[in-house]
Coordinates of C-alpha atoms in Angstrom, one line a residue:
V1 CA 147.8 0.1 155.5
R2 CA 147.3 -3.6 156.4
R3 CA 143.8 -3.5 154.9
R4 CA 145.1 -1.9 151.7
I5 CA 147.7 -4.8 151.4
V6 CA 145.0 -7.4 152.0
V7 CA 142.7 -5.8 149.4
A8 CA 145.6 -5.7 146.9
R9 CA 146.2 -9.4 147.5
E10 CA 142.5 -10.2 147.1
R11 CA 142.5 -8.2 143.8
N12 CA 145.4 -10.4 142.6
A13 CA 143.3 -13.5 143.5
Y14 CA 140.6 -12.1 141.2
H15 CA 142.9 -11.7 138.2
E16 CA 144.6 -15.0 138.8
A17 CA 141.2 -16.8 138.8
L18 CA 140.2 -14.9 135.7
Q19 CA 143.4 -15.8 133.8
Q20 CA 143.0 -19.5 134.9
G21 CA 139.4 -19.7 133.7
R22 CA 138.3 -20.5 137.3
L23 CA 136.4 -17.3 138.1
W24 CA 132.7 -17.7 138.9
T25 CA 130.6 -15.0 137.1
P26 CA 126.9 -14.4 137.0
A27 CA 126.8 -16.4 133.7
K28 CA 127.0 -19.5 135.9
L29 CA 123.5 -18.7 137.2
D30 CA 122.4 -20.2 133.8
A31 CA 118.7 -20.0 133.1
N32 CA 118.1 -18.2 136.5
L33 CA 120.0 -15.2 135.3
L34 CA 117.5 -12.6 134.1
G35 CA 119.7 -9.6 133.3
W36 CA 123.3 -8.5 133.6
W37 CA 124.4 -5.0 132.9
D38 CA 128.1 -3.9 133.0
A39 CA 128.9 -0.2 132.4
S40 CA 132.6 -1.1 131.7
R41 CA 131.4 -2.7 128.4
V42 CA 131.2 0.5 126.3
A43 CA 129.5 -1.4 123.5
T44 CA 126.5 -2.1 125.6
I45 CA 125.7 1.6 126.1
T46 CA 123.6 3.2 123.4
L47 CA 123.9 7.0 123.4
V48 CA 121.5 9.4 121.6
S49 CA 122.4 13.0 121.9
S50 CA 125.0 12.1 124.5
V51 CA 122.5 10.4 126.9
V52 CA 121.7 6.7 127.4
S53 CA 118.7 5.4 125.6
Q54 CA 119.6 1.7 126.2
W55 CA 121.9 -0.3 128.4
S56 CA 122.2 -3.6 126.8
D57 CA 121.9 -6.9 128.7
I58 CA 124.9 -9.2 128.5
S59 CA 123.2 -12.2 129.9
G60 CA 122.2 -13.4 126.4
F61 CA 118.5 -13.1 127.2
G62 CA 118.0 -9.6 125.6
N63 CA 116.5 -8.0 128.7
H64 CA 117.8 -4.5 128.1
L65 CA 117.4 -1.4 130.3
V66 CA 115.7 1.3 128.2
Q67 CA 114.3 4.8 128.4
A68 CA 112.2 6.0 125.5
T69 CA 111.7 9.6 126.7
A70 CA 114.7 11.8 125.8
T71 CA 114.4 14.0 128.9
K72 CA 114.5 11.1 131.3
R73 CA 117.6 9.5 130.0
P74 CA 120.7 9.2 132.2
T75 CA 124.2 10.0 131.3
Y76 CA 127.2 7.7 130.8
S77 CA 129.9 8.9 133.1
S78 CA 131.8 7.6 136.2
F79 CA 131.9 7.5 139.9
A80 CA 134.7 6.5 142.2
G81 CA 136.9 6.1 139.2
R82 CA 134.7 3.5 137.6
P83 CA 132.4 3.8 134.5
A84 CA 128.8 4.2 135.5
V85 CA 125.3 5.0 134.2
V86 CA 124.4 8.2 136.2
L87 CA 120.8 9.3 136.9
D88 CA 120.1 13.0 137.6
G89 CA 117.9 12.7 140.7
T90 CA 115.1 14.7 139.0
D91 CA 113.4 12.4 136.5
D92 CA 115.9 10.0 135.0
T93 CA 115.0 6.3 135.0
L94 CA 115.8 3.0 133.2
I95 CA 113.1 0.4 132.7
T96 CA 113.5 -3.4 132.3
T97 CA 112.2 -5.3 129.3
N98 CA 110.8 -8.8 129.2
I99 CA 111.4 -9.7 132.9
T100 CA 108.3 -11.4 134.4
P101 CA 109.3 -13.7 137.3
Q102 CA 107.9 -12.6 140.7
N103 CA 110.8 -14.0 142.7
V104 CA 113.8 -12.0 141.9
A105 CA 117.1 -10.8 143.4
I106 CA 118.8 -7.6 142.3
F107 CA 122.4 -6.7 143.3
A108 CA 124.4 -3.7 142.1
V109 CA 127.6 -1.8 142.5
Y110 CA 125.9 1.4 143.4
G111 CA 126.5 5.0 144.3
Y112 CA 124.3 7.7 145.8
P113 CA 126.1 11.0 146.5
N114 CA 123.4 13.0 148.3
N115 CA 122.6 13.0 152.0
S116 CA 118.9 13.4 152.0
S117 CA 115.9 13.0 154.4
V118 CA 113.8 12.0 151.4
P119 CA 114.2 8.2 150.9
P120 CA 115.8 7.8 147.4
F121 CA 114.7 4.7 145.6
A122 CA 117.4 2.6 143.9
W123 CA 114.7 0.6 142.1
S124 CA 111.0 -0.4 142.3
R125 CA 108.4 -2.5 140.6
N126 CA 104.8 -1.4 140.2
D127 CA 101.9 -3.7 140.7
G128 CA 99.8 -1.7 138.3
N129 CA 98.7 1.1 140.7
T130 CA 100.7 4.3 141.0
G131 CA 102.0 4.6 144.5
A132 CA 101.7 0.9 145.2
S133 CA 105.1 -0.4 144.6
V134 CA 106.3 -3.9 145.2
Q135 CA 109.9 -5.2 145.1
E136 CA 111.3 -1.8 146.0
L137 CA 114.6 -0.9 147.6
H138 CA 115.3 2.5 149.1
L139 CA 117.9 4.1 151.3
S140 CA 116.5 5.3 154.6
A141 CA 117.6 8.6 156.3
N142 CA 118.2 6.6 159.5
G143 CA 121.1 4.8 157.9
S144 CA 119.5 1.6 156.7
I145 CA 118.6 -0.1 153.5
R146 CA 114.9 -1.1 153.2
A147 CA 113.6 -3.8 150.9
V148 CA 109.8 -3.9 150.5
N149 CA 107.8 -6.6 148.9
A150 CA 104.4 -4.9 149.0
D151 CA 103.3 -1.3 149.6
S152 CA 103.0 -0.7 153.4
G153 CA 105.0 -3.8 154.1
P154 CA 106.3 -6.2 155.0
Y155 CA 109.9 -5.1 154.7
A156 CA 113.5 -6.0 155.6
D157 CA 115.6 -3.3 157.1
T158 CA 119.4 -3.5 157.5
P159 CA 120.6 -2.3 160.9
T160 CA 120.3 1.5 161.4
G161 CA 123.2 3.8 161.8
T162 CA 125.1 3.1 158.6
P163 CA 126.7 6.4 157.4
Q164 CA 125.0 7.6 154.3
S165 CA 128.4 8.0 152.7
F166 CA 128.5 4.2 152.5
Y167 CA 125.7 4.4 149.9
D168 CA 128.0 6.3 147.6
D169 CA 130.3 3.3 146.9
C170 CA 128.7 0.0 147.9
I171 CA 127.2 -3.3 146.9
L172 CA 123.5 -2.9 147.3
G173 CA 120.9 -5.7 147.0
G174 CA 117.4 -6.9 147.6
A175 CA 115.9 -10.4 147.2
Y176 CA 112.1 -10.8 146.9
G177 CA 109.6 -13.5 147.4
Q178 CA 111.5 -16.7 146.8
V179 CA 108.9 -19.4 146.5
G180 CA 109.6 -22.2 149.0
N181 CA 111.9 -20.0 151.0
N182 CA 109.4 -17.1 151.2
V183 CA 111.6 -14.5 152.7
L184 CA 112.6 -11.0 151.9
R185 CA 116.2 -9.8 152.2
A186 CA 118.0 -6.5 152.2
H187 CA 121.7 -6.3 151.7
L188 CA 124.4 -3.6 152.1
N189 CA 128.0 -4.7 151.5
G190 CA 127.1 -8.3 152.6
R191 CA 125.2 -7.2 155.7
A192 CA 121.8 -8.7 155.5
V193 CA 118.5 -9.2 157.3
Q194 CA 115.4 -11.2 156.3
T195 CA 111.8 -11.2 157.3
A196 CA 108.8 -13.5 156.7
I197 CA 106.6 -12.3 153.8
A198 CA 103.0 -11.8 154.6
R199 CA 101.7 -12.0 151.0
Q200 CA 102.9 -12.6 147.5
D201 CA 102.0 -10.0 144.9
S202 CA 101.0 -11.1 141.5
V203 CA 103.4 -8.7 139.8
T204 CA 104.9 -9.0 136.4
A205 CA 105.4 -5.3 135.7
A206 CA 108.8 -3.8 134.6
H207 CA 111.4 -2.8 137.2
C208 CA 112.2 0.9 137.3
F209 CA 115.8 1.9 138.3
G210 CA 116.2 5.3 139.9
M211 CA 112.6 6.1 141.0
R212 CA 109.5 4.7 142.8
D213 CA 106.8 3.6 140.3
N214 CA 108.5 5.7 137.6
S215 CA 106.8 8.7 139.2
V216 CA 108.0 9.8 142.7
F217 CA 111.2 9.8 144.9
P218 CA 113.8 10.1 142.1
S219 CA 117.4 9.4 143.1
A220 CA 120.7 10.5 141.8
S221 CA 121.7 6.8 141.6
R222 CA 124.9 5.6 139.9
F223 CA 125.2 2.0 138.6
S224 CA 128.4 0.4 137.5
E225 CA 127.1 -3.2 137.3
I226 CA 123.7 -4.8 138.0
V227 CA 122.8 -8.5 138.2
M228 CA 119.2 -9.7 138.4
F229 CA 118.3 -13.4 138.8
T230 CA 115.4 -15.6 139.9
N231 CA 115.0 -18.8 142.0
W232 CA 117.7 -17.3 144.2
T233 CA 119.4 -19.0 147.0
L234 CA 121.6 -17.5 149.7
L235 CA 124.6 -19.2 148.1
D236 CA 123.7 -17.4 144.8
I237 CA 123.6 -14.1 146.7
W238 CA 127.0 -14.7 148.3
K239 CA 128.6 -15.5 145.0
V240 CA 127.1 -12.5 143.3
E241 CA 128.3 -10.2 146.1
G242 CA 131.7 -11.8 146.1
Y243 CA 132.0 -11.5 142.3
L244 CA 131.0 -7.8 142.3
A245 CA 133.3 -7.0 145.2
H246 CA 136.4 -8.6 143.7
R247 CA 135.5 -7.5 140.2
W248 CA 135.5 -3.8 141.1
G249 CA 137.8 -3.7 144.1
G250 CA 138.2 -0.5 146.1
R251 CA 135.5 0.3 148.6
P252 CA 133.0 -2.4 147.4
L253 CA 135.7 -4.9 148.4
S254 CA 137.1 -3.2 151.5
R255 CA 133.6 -2.7 152.9
L256 CA 132.4 -6.2 152.4
I257 CA 131.4 -7.5 155.8
G258 CA 134.3 -9.4 157.5
N259 CA 132.5 -12.8 157.9
H260 CA 131.3 -12.9 154.3
P261 CA 132.3 -16.2 152.7
Y262 CA 134.0 -14.4 149.8
V263 CA 135.7 -11.6 151.6
N264 CA 139.2 -13.1 151.0
R265 CA 138.8 -14.5 147.5
P266 CA 136.3 -14.3 144.6
P267 CA 133.9 -17.2 144.0
L268 CA 135.5 -19.9 141.9
I269 CA 134.2 -22.5 139.5
E270 CA 134.5 -26.0 140.9
M271 CA 136.8 -28.0 138.7

C-alpha cells in the first residue's frame, strides 16, 4: 500500500512538471536524439489492412520505423493497459531508416509475455553478415538482459535471477560503443552493468526491432515508447529512464531500482 501511495505521488510530480513546462523530455537531447517513437500518439501509426506499415518518428529527424512486407507487419494494440506496437513472435519486425551513428543507446517501455528458453531479441543491428549481429539486446533464460556489441562478444549482462515476468512490463535498454567512454551497458529497470569493449564494429546498417538480423530468434515484443540517441552519457541514460518511468507509471515506475536518481521525481529542465 505504501509503495502505491508513493507511486501515485510520483505520478503527480510528473503531471505538475508537465503543466509547469519544467518536464525534461527526450527532445532535450537535441541533435543527439536519433529517433523517438510513442505509441500513445495515434497519428504516428500508419495502418494498412489493420497492421502497422510505419511508426513515425516524433524526434523531427524523420527516422521512421517501417515494414514493407505485409506479412511481417506488427499490430497496433495494447499491453498493461497502455497502447503498444505488438509483434507476433513469428516473423514481425520493424526496421529503422536513416540512422547511421555507431555509438547509440536504445531505451524502451517494453513487454515480452512468453517464458522461453530461446533468447528472444528485442532488437539487433546487422554488420552485413547474416548471423553476425552487433548492437543487439536479448533476454536470457537465466534471468538477465544481455547487450552485445559484436557477434560472440563482448557483452554486458545484468545480474541473473530476474524473473522473466519482469520482462513483460519494464524499462529495457542497451548502450553501445560510446567513443571516448568505450563501454557497453545493459539496463533493466535502471539496473545496469558495463564492460570494456574489445573492438568497435564499423556498422551503419539498420536496426531491427523484434528479431536478430531480421532472420532468426523472433520475439513477441511489445513497445509502448522507444528512444534512440547518440553520444550518450550516463546522465542522458538516467534522464531517459526517469522520463519513461514517470511518463507511463505503473510497473515501469514501481520497478525502477531504488537508488536511481529519478526514482522519486521525473527529470526536470533547469530553469
